[in-house]
mmCIF file of C-alpha atoms in Angstrom:
data_model
loop_
_atom_site.group_PDB
_atom_site.id
_atom_site.type_symbol
_atom_site.label_atom_id
_atom_site.label_comp_id
_atom_site.label_asym_id
_atom_site.label_seq_id
_atom_site.Cartn_x
_atom_site.Cartn_y
_atom_site.Cartn_z
ATOM 1 C CA MET A 13 17.161 84.289 61.207
ATOM 2 C CA THR A 14 17.369 83.040 64.372
ATOM 3 C CA THR A 15 18.458 79.123 65.703
ATOM 4 C CA GLU A 16 14.927 78.094 66.476
ATOM 5 C CA GLU A 17 13.779 79.616 63.016
ATOM 6 C CA LYS A 18 16.639 77.136 61.635
ATOM 7 C CA ASP A 19 15.819 74.131 63.089
ATOM 8 C CA ASP A 20 11.778 74.694 62.584
ATOM 9 C CA SER A 21 12.802 75.318 58.714
ATOM 10 C CA LYS A 22 14.490 72.086 58.373
ATOM 11 C CA GLU A 23 12.194 70.470 60.260
ATOM 12 C CA ASP A 24 9.766 71.611 57.445
ATOM 13 C CA SER A 25 12.252 70.922 54.420
ATOM 14 C CA ARG A 26 12.200 67.491 56.140
ATOM 15 C CA LEU A 27 8.013 67.030 55.851
ATOM 16 C CA GLU A 28 8.464 67.986 51.907
ATOM 17 C CA GLU A 29 10.930 66.271 51.288
ATOM 18 C CA ASP A 30 8.807 63.587 53.889
ATOM 19 C CA THR A 31 5.609 63.675 51.947
ATOM 20 C CA LYS A 32 6.682 63.502 48.501
ATOM 21 C CA PHE A 33 8.670 60.499 49.757
ATOM 22 C CA ASP A 34 5.675 58.584 50.465
ATOM 23 C CA GLU A 35 3.835 60.816 47.531
ATOM 24 C CA ASN A 36 6.728 59.495 45.322
ATOM 25 C CA SER A 37 5.555 55.570 47.937
ATOM 26 C CA ALA A 38 2.262 56.325 46.438
ATOM 27 C CA SER A 39 2.181 56.379 42.937
ATOM 28 C CA GLU A 40 5.089 52.789 42.832
ATOM 29 C CA SER A 41 2.588 51.476 45.003
ATOM 30 C CA GLU A 42 -0.336 52.776 42.668
ATOM 31 C CA LYS A 43 1.313 51.686 39.488
ATOM 32 C CA ILE A 44 2.557 48.421 41.056
ATOM 33 C CA ASN A 45 -1.199 47.695 41.752
ATOM 34 C CA GLY A 46 -2.200 48.898 38.246
ATOM 35 C CA ALA A 47 0.146 46.050 36.543
ATOM 36 C CA SER A 48 -1.207 43.873 38.869
ATOM 37 C CA GLU A 49 -4.521 44.539 37.419
ATOM 38 C CA ASN A 50 -3.571 45.235 33.842
ATOM 39 C CA LYS A 51 -2.194 41.077 34.618
ATOM 40 C CA SER A 52 -5.088 39.279 36.552
ATOM 41 C CA ILE A 53 -6.742 41.488 33.147
ATOM 42 C CA GLU A 54 -5.158 39.371 30.337
ATOM 43 C CA GLU A 55 -5.226 36.059 31.825
ATOM 44 C CA PRO A 56 -7.774 33.925 29.390
ATOM 45 C CA THR A 57 -10.674 32.805 31.581
ATOM 46 C CA SER A 58 -11.972 29.433 31.073
ATOM 47 C CA ALA A 59 -14.140 30.244 28.734
ATOM 48 C CA GLU A 60 -11.477 31.151 26.945
ATOM 49 C CA THR A 61 -9.394 28.146 26.919
ATOM 50 C CA ALA A 62 -12.179 25.856 26.043
ATOM 51 C CA GLU A 63 -12.049 27.945 22.858
ATOM 52 C CA ASN A 64 -7.499 27.124 23.137
ATOM 53 C CA ALA A 65 -8.225 24.003 23.289
ATOM 54 C CA GLU A 66 -10.540 23.080 21.441
ATOM 55 C CA LYS A 67 -8.620 25.065 18.579
ATOM 56 C CA GLY A 68 -5.798 22.824 19.723
ATOM 57 C CA GLU A 69 -7.693 19.655 19.109
ATOM 58 C CA ASP A 70 -9.523 20.576 15.780
ATOM 59 C CA VAL A 71 -5.297 21.157 14.446
ATOM 60 C CA GLU A 72 -4.904 17.980 16.101
ATOM 61 C CA GLU A 73 -8.378 16.532 14.182
ATOM 62 C CA LYS A 74 -6.405 18.153 10.654
ATOM 63 C CA THR A 75 -3.677 16.769 11.039
ATOM 64 C CA ASN A 76 -4.667 13.233 12.071
ATOM 65 C CA TRP A 77 -7.138 13.200 9.038
ATOM 66 C CA GLY A 78 -3.834 14.495 6.768
ATOM 67 C CA LYS A 79 -1.560 10.956 8.060
ATOM 68 C CA GLU A 80 -4.565 8.960 7.907
ATOM 69 C CA ILE A 81 -5.142 10.332 4.266
ATOM 70 C CA LEU A 82 -1.497 9.624 3.078
ATOM 71 C CA SER A 83 -1.356 6.639 4.807
ATOM 72 C CA TRP A 84 -4.246 5.567 2.167
ATOM 73 C CA PHE A 85 -2.632 6.994 -0.214
ATOM 74 C CA LEU A 86 0.091 5.364 0.332
ATOM 75 C CA MET A 87 -1.181 1.616 0.433
ATOM 76 C CA VAL A 88 -3.567 2.008 -2.238
ATOM 77 C CA ILE A 89 0.248 2.269 -4.597
ATOM 78 C CA ALA A 90 0.969 -0.674 -3.101
ATOM 79 C CA ILE A 91 -1.653 -2.950 -4.600
ATOM 80 C CA LEU A 92 -1.218 -1.556 -6.960
ATOM 81 C CA ALA A 93 2.336 -2.397 -7.582
ATOM 82 C CA ALA A 94 1.856 -5.601 -5.816
ATOM 83 C CA ILE A 95 -0.973 -6.459 -8.678
ATOM 84 C CA TRP A 96 1.491 -4.910 -11.812
ATOM 85 C CA PHE A 97 4.332 -7.281 -10.109
ATOM 86 C CA LEU A 98 1.691 -10.343 -10.080
ATOM 87 C CA THR A 99 0.248 -9.638 -13.309
ATOM 88 C CA ASN A 100 3.675 -9.589 -15.371
ATOM 89 C CA PHE A 101 5.901 -11.630 -14.010
ATOM 90 C CA ILE A 102 4.454 -14.591 -11.795
ATOM 91 C CA ILE A 103 0.339 -14.754 -13.796
ATOM 92 C CA VAL A 104 -1.257 -14.365 -16.222
ATOM 93 C CA ASN A 105 -4.840 -13.728 -16.610
ATOM 94 C CA ALA A 106 -6.534 -14.215 -19.983
ATOM 95 C CA ARG A 107 -10.157 -15.285 -21.597
ATOM 96 C CA ILE A 108 -10.829 -17.328 -23.804
ATOM 97 C CA PRO A 109 -11.482 -14.999 -27.014
ATOM 98 C CA SER A 110 -11.999 -18.500 -29.373
ATOM 99 C CA GLY A 111 -13.703 -21.599 -29.827
ATOM 100 C CA SER A 112 -10.134 -23.715 -30.591
ATOM 101 C CA MET A 113 -9.275 -25.465 -27.185
ATOM 102 C CA GLU A 114 -13.046 -26.970 -26.744
ATOM 103 C CA ASN A 115 -14.468 -28.052 -24.841
ATOM 104 C CA THR A 116 -11.139 -27.677 -22.075
ATOM 105 C CA ILE A 117 -11.554 -24.365 -22.539
ATOM 106 C CA MET A 118 -14.978 -22.727 -24.174
ATOM 107 C CA THR A 119 -15.789 -19.398 -25.464
ATOM 108 C CA GLY A 120 -15.705 -16.532 -23.176
ATOM 109 C CA ASP A 121 -13.732 -19.168 -20.488
ATOM 110 C CA ARG A 122 -11.199 -16.572 -17.730
ATOM 111 C CA LEU A 123 -8.157 -18.667 -16.864
ATOM 112 C CA ILE A 124 -4.746 -18.125 -14.521
ATOM 113 C CA GLY A 125 -1.528 -19.404 -15.860
ATOM 114 C CA GLU A 126 1.745 -19.623 -14.518
ATOM 115 C CA ARG A 127 4.474 -17.079 -15.651
ATOM 116 C CA PHE A 128 6.817 -18.859 -13.399
ATOM 117 C CA ALA A 129 6.106 -22.550 -14.950
ATOM 118 C CA TYR A 130 8.588 -22.665 -17.674
ATOM 119 C CA TRP A 131 11.655 -20.566 -15.703
ATOM 120 C CA PHE A 132 13.727 -23.324 -15.071
ATOM 121 C CA SER A 133 12.182 -26.339 -16.895
ATOM 122 C CA LYS A 134 10.414 -26.867 -20.252
ATOM 123 C CA PRO A 135 7.251 -27.795 -21.704
ATOM 124 C CA LYS A 136 6.546 -30.693 -21.398
ATOM 125 C CA ARG A 137 3.783 -32.734 -23.968
ATOM 126 C CA GLY A 138 -0.062 -32.153 -23.487
ATOM 127 C CA ASP A 139 0.681 -28.768 -21.704
ATOM 128 C CA ILE A 140 -1.644 -25.753 -22.595
ATOM 129 C CA VAL A 141 0.175 -22.750 -22.578
ATOM 130 C CA LEU A 142 0.119 -19.100 -24.025
ATOM 131 C CA PHE A 143 2.613 -17.484 -25.500
ATOM 132 C CA HIS A 144 3.259 -15.060 -28.499
ATOM 133 C CA TRP A 145 2.044 -16.025 -31.890
ATOM 134 C CA PRO A 146 4.957 -16.488 -33.828
ATOM 135 C CA VAL A 147 2.587 -14.833 -37.235
ATOM 136 C CA GLU A 148 1.516 -12.080 -35.083
ATOM 137 C CA PRO A 149 3.564 -11.924 -31.284
ATOM 138 C CA ASP A 150 1.535 -9.153 -30.027
ATOM 139 C CA THR A 151 -0.978 -11.590 -30.368
ATOM 140 C CA ILE A 152 -1.424 -14.431 -28.043
ATOM 141 C CA TYR A 153 -3.122 -17.823 -28.593
ATOM 142 C CA ILE A 154 -3.539 -20.905 -26.007
ATOM 143 C CA LYS A 155 -2.950 -24.450 -27.123
ATOM 144 C CA ARG A 156 -1.609 -27.613 -26.381
ATOM 145 C CA VAL A 157 1.619 -29.021 -26.616
ATOM 146 C CA ILE A 158 2.300 -31.518 -29.336
ATOM 147 C CA GLY A 159 5.583 -32.084 -30.793
ATOM 148 C CA LEU A 160 9.049 -31.361 -28.711
ATOM 149 C CA PRO A 161 12.341 -29.913 -30.040
ATOM 150 C CA GLY A 162 13.906 -32.547 -32.218
ATOM 151 C CA GLU A 163 10.894 -35.018 -33.177
ATOM 152 C CA THR A 164 8.779 -35.204 -36.382
ATOM 153 C CA VAL A 165 5.179 -35.376 -35.571
ATOM 154 C CA THR A 166 3.539 -37.410 -37.939
ATOM 155 C CA ILE A 167 -0.084 -37.038 -38.459
ATOM 156 C CA LYS A 168 -2.435 -39.682 -40.169
ATOM 157 C CA ASP A 169 -5.370 -41.156 -40.064
ATOM 158 C CA GLY A 170 -6.397 -38.017 -37.588
ATOM 159 C CA LYS A 171 -4.110 -39.689 -35.269
ATOM 160 C CA ILE A 172 -0.477 -38.477 -34.088
ATOM 161 C CA TYR A 173 2.950 -40.257 -34.036
ATOM 162 C CA ILE A 174 6.036 -39.422 -32.646
ATOM 163 C CA ASN A 175 8.909 -40.414 -34.333
ATOM 164 C CA ASN A 176 8.144 -42.221 -36.701
ATOM 165 C CA SER A 177 6.448 -45.065 -33.774
ATOM 166 C CA LYS A 178 3.524 -47.964 -34.379
ATOM 167 C CA THR A 179 1.601 -46.234 -31.491
ATOM 168 C CA PRO A 180 -0.388 -42.725 -32.250
ATOM 169 C CA LEU A 181 -0.867 -40.628 -29.248
ATOM 170 C CA LYS A 182 -3.917 -41.214 -27.188
ATOM 171 C CA GLU A 183 -5.910 -37.215 -26.682
ATOM 172 C CA ASP A 184 -8.747 -38.550 -24.734
ATOM 173 C CA TYR A 185 -9.319 -33.535 -24.806
ATOM 174 C CA LEU A 186 -10.636 -34.116 -28.279
ATOM 175 C CA LYS A 187 -14.247 -32.261 -28.801
ATOM 176 C CA GLU A 188 -15.296 -35.019 -30.683
ATOM 177 C CA GLU A 189 -13.015 -36.909 -33.614
ATOM 178 C CA TRP A 190 -10.799 -35.464 -36.048
ATOM 179 C CA THR A 191 -12.168 -35.205 -39.597
ATOM 180 C CA VAL A 192 -10.617 -31.689 -40.781
ATOM 181 C CA GLU A 193 -6.207 -31.488 -41.770
ATOM 182 C CA ASN A 194 -6.333 -34.884 -40.489
ATOM 183 C CA ASP A 195 -3.886 -36.502 -42.373
ATOM 184 C CA GLY A 196 -0.451 -36.354 -44.950
ATOM 185 C CA TYR A 197 1.136 -34.561 -41.966
ATOM 186 C CA THR A 198 4.997 -34.302 -41.549
ATOM 187 C CA PHE A 199 6.304 -31.662 -39.177
ATOM 188 C CA HIS A 200 9.569 -31.821 -38.200
ATOM 189 C CA VAL A 201 10.268 -29.215 -34.784
ATOM 190 C CA PRO A 202 13.434 -27.435 -34.753
ATOM 191 C CA LYS A 203 15.541 -28.361 -31.613
ATOM 192 C CA ASP A 204 14.293 -24.904 -29.739
ATOM 193 C CA SER A 205 10.302 -24.583 -30.976
ATOM 194 C CA TYR A 206 7.592 -26.397 -29.759
ATOM 195 C CA MET A 207 5.036 -27.737 -32.240
ATOM 196 C CA MET A 208 1.161 -26.654 -30.430
ATOM 197 C CA LEU A 209 -2.578 -28.274 -31.429
ATOM 198 C CA GLY A 210 -6.193 -27.042 -30.228
ATOM 199 C CA ASP A 211 -8.482 -29.205 -29.187
ATOM 200 C CA ASN A 212 -11.114 -28.373 -31.422
ATOM 201 C CA ARG A 213 -8.929 -29.822 -34.161
ATOM 202 C CA ASN A 214 -12.042 -29.524 -36.767
ATOM 203 C CA ASN A 215 -11.597 -25.589 -35.773
ATOM 204 C CA SER A 216 -8.653 -24.526 -34.979
ATOM 205 C CA ALA A 217 -5.927 -22.913 -36.538
ATOM 206 C CA ASP A 218 -2.769 -23.650 -35.299
ATOM 207 C CA SER A 219 0.652 -25.589 -36.336
ATOM 208 C CA ARG A 220 -0.442 -27.092 -39.373
ATOM 209 C CA TYR A 221 -1.879 -23.640 -41.294
ATOM 210 C CA TRP A 222 0.590 -21.155 -39.794
ATOM 211 C CA ALA A 223 3.390 -21.770 -42.600
ATOM 212 C CA ASP A 224 0.488 -20.469 -44.735
ATOM 213 C CA GLU A 225 -0.324 -16.978 -42.453
ATOM 214 C CA ALA A 226 2.703 -16.657 -42.811
ATOM 215 C CA LEU A 227 2.619 -15.915 -46.387
ATOM 216 C CA ASP A 228 -0.855 -14.997 -46.986
ATOM 217 C CA ASP A 229 0.536 -11.653 -44.986
ATOM 218 C CA GLY A 230 3.326 -11.360 -46.470
ATOM 219 C CA VAL A 231 5.756 -12.025 -43.633
ATOM 220 C CA ALA A 232 6.856 -15.057 -45.578
ATOM 221 C CA LYS A 233 8.066 -15.170 -49.333
ATOM 222 C CA THR A 234 9.031 -18.095 -49.241
ATOM 223 C CA GLU A 235 7.715 -21.373 -48.226
ATOM 224 C CA GLU A 236 11.184 -21.935 -46.539
ATOM 225 C CA GLN A 237 10.979 -19.032 -44.580
ATOM 226 C CA ALA A 238 7.253 -19.517 -43.883
ATOM 227 C CA GLU A 239 8.739 -22.571 -41.824
ATOM 228 C CA LYS A 240 10.068 -21.025 -38.988
ATOM 229 C CA TYR A 241 6.566 -19.122 -39.119
ATOM 230 C CA THR A 242 5.039 -23.067 -37.393
ATOM 231 C CA TYR A 243 6.686 -23.164 -34.879
ATOM 232 C CA VAL A 244 6.992 -21.486 -31.127
ATOM 233 C CA LYS A 245 10.285 -21.545 -29.706
ATOM 234 C CA LYS A 246 9.920 -21.320 -25.779
ATOM 235 C CA SER A 247 11.285 -17.379 -25.008
ATOM 236 C CA ALA A 248 7.286 -17.081 -27.083
ATOM 237 C CA ILE A 249 5.468 -18.758 -24.604
ATOM 238 C CA ILE A 250 3.953 -16.333 -21.836
ATOM 239 C CA GLY A 251 3.047 -18.942 -19.844
ATOM 240 C CA LYS A 252 1.490 -23.163 -18.176
ATOM 241 C CA ALA A 253 -2.069 -22.151 -18.432
ATOM 242 C CA TRP A 254 -3.362 -23.418 -14.278
ATOM 243 C CA PHE A 255 -7.267 -22.953 -13.846
ATOM 244 C CA ARG A 256 -10.436 -21.817 -15.163
ATOM 245 C CA TYR A 257 -12.544 -19.680 -12.949
ATOM 246 C CA VAL A 258 -14.737 -18.564 -15.409
ATOM 247 C CA GLY A 259 -16.936 -21.205 -17.339
ATOM 248 C CA GLY A 260 -16.602 -23.331 -13.609
ATOM 249 C CA PHE A 261 -13.386 -23.717 -11.997
ATOM 250 C CA LYS A 262 -11.235 -26.552 -14.275
ATOM 251 C CA ASN A 263 -7.857 -27.944 -12.741
ATOM 252 C CA LEU A 264 -5.421 -27.270 -16.426
ATOM 253 C CA THR A 265 -2.354 -28.531 -15.183
ATOM 254 C CA ASN A 266 -2.849 -32.158 -15.428
ATOM 255 C CA THR A 267 -0.676 -32.686 -18.476
ATOM 256 C CA ALA A 268 -1.832 -35.279 -20.924
ATOM 257 C CA HIS A 269 -0.395 -39.381 -20.544
ATOM 258 C CA TYR A 270 1.523 -41.057 -23.645
#
């Protein structure tokens, strides 16, 4: 092979290499273009973007609803807890089932009492109080305080005398003339207790009768044992009647003046 032929052969080889390079370059270019095209195809359309945005709004809306429901639930729990605390420690809401306090409080009336009334003070004569009945503590009674701790209370001819006073109590709140069990009673109120009477003296189960009821119910075996059921201890007093709200509003905190 001559020198010229060798040179020609080299040139052919270079041409072949250049051709391969061009082919490889074209191939790489196609790959890049293909990748670019694929990338452009994968980009979301405006419709897809809107759909995704709507989905995001749905998720956010569901989250907001969940938070709102939880907020309402917690608020209801807080209200119920407040009502429970209020009715167990601050006030008592009572319906009057009998006429023993007429005409001050009528049958079917509803009233609010103050549980805290005697936390730092003692009941006064004339106060209307709610208390656990000594004979059956699960039963709640409402009466007026008449005898205070350590006092002697005498009932004579429909009048009440305190500590052998010659002047009877002035009881303007009585429903009518007192004619039933209105004479011959003397009560020695223990130092930690109170004597209670209803305003409707002719039809009131109060301190005049509780000793007999204790005997009849078998709670007490002897008259001596029954005597203590005549009176109400301060610890058994639930609260002081505050006002009537069903049956016409009426302030019940005005104590009688003696």
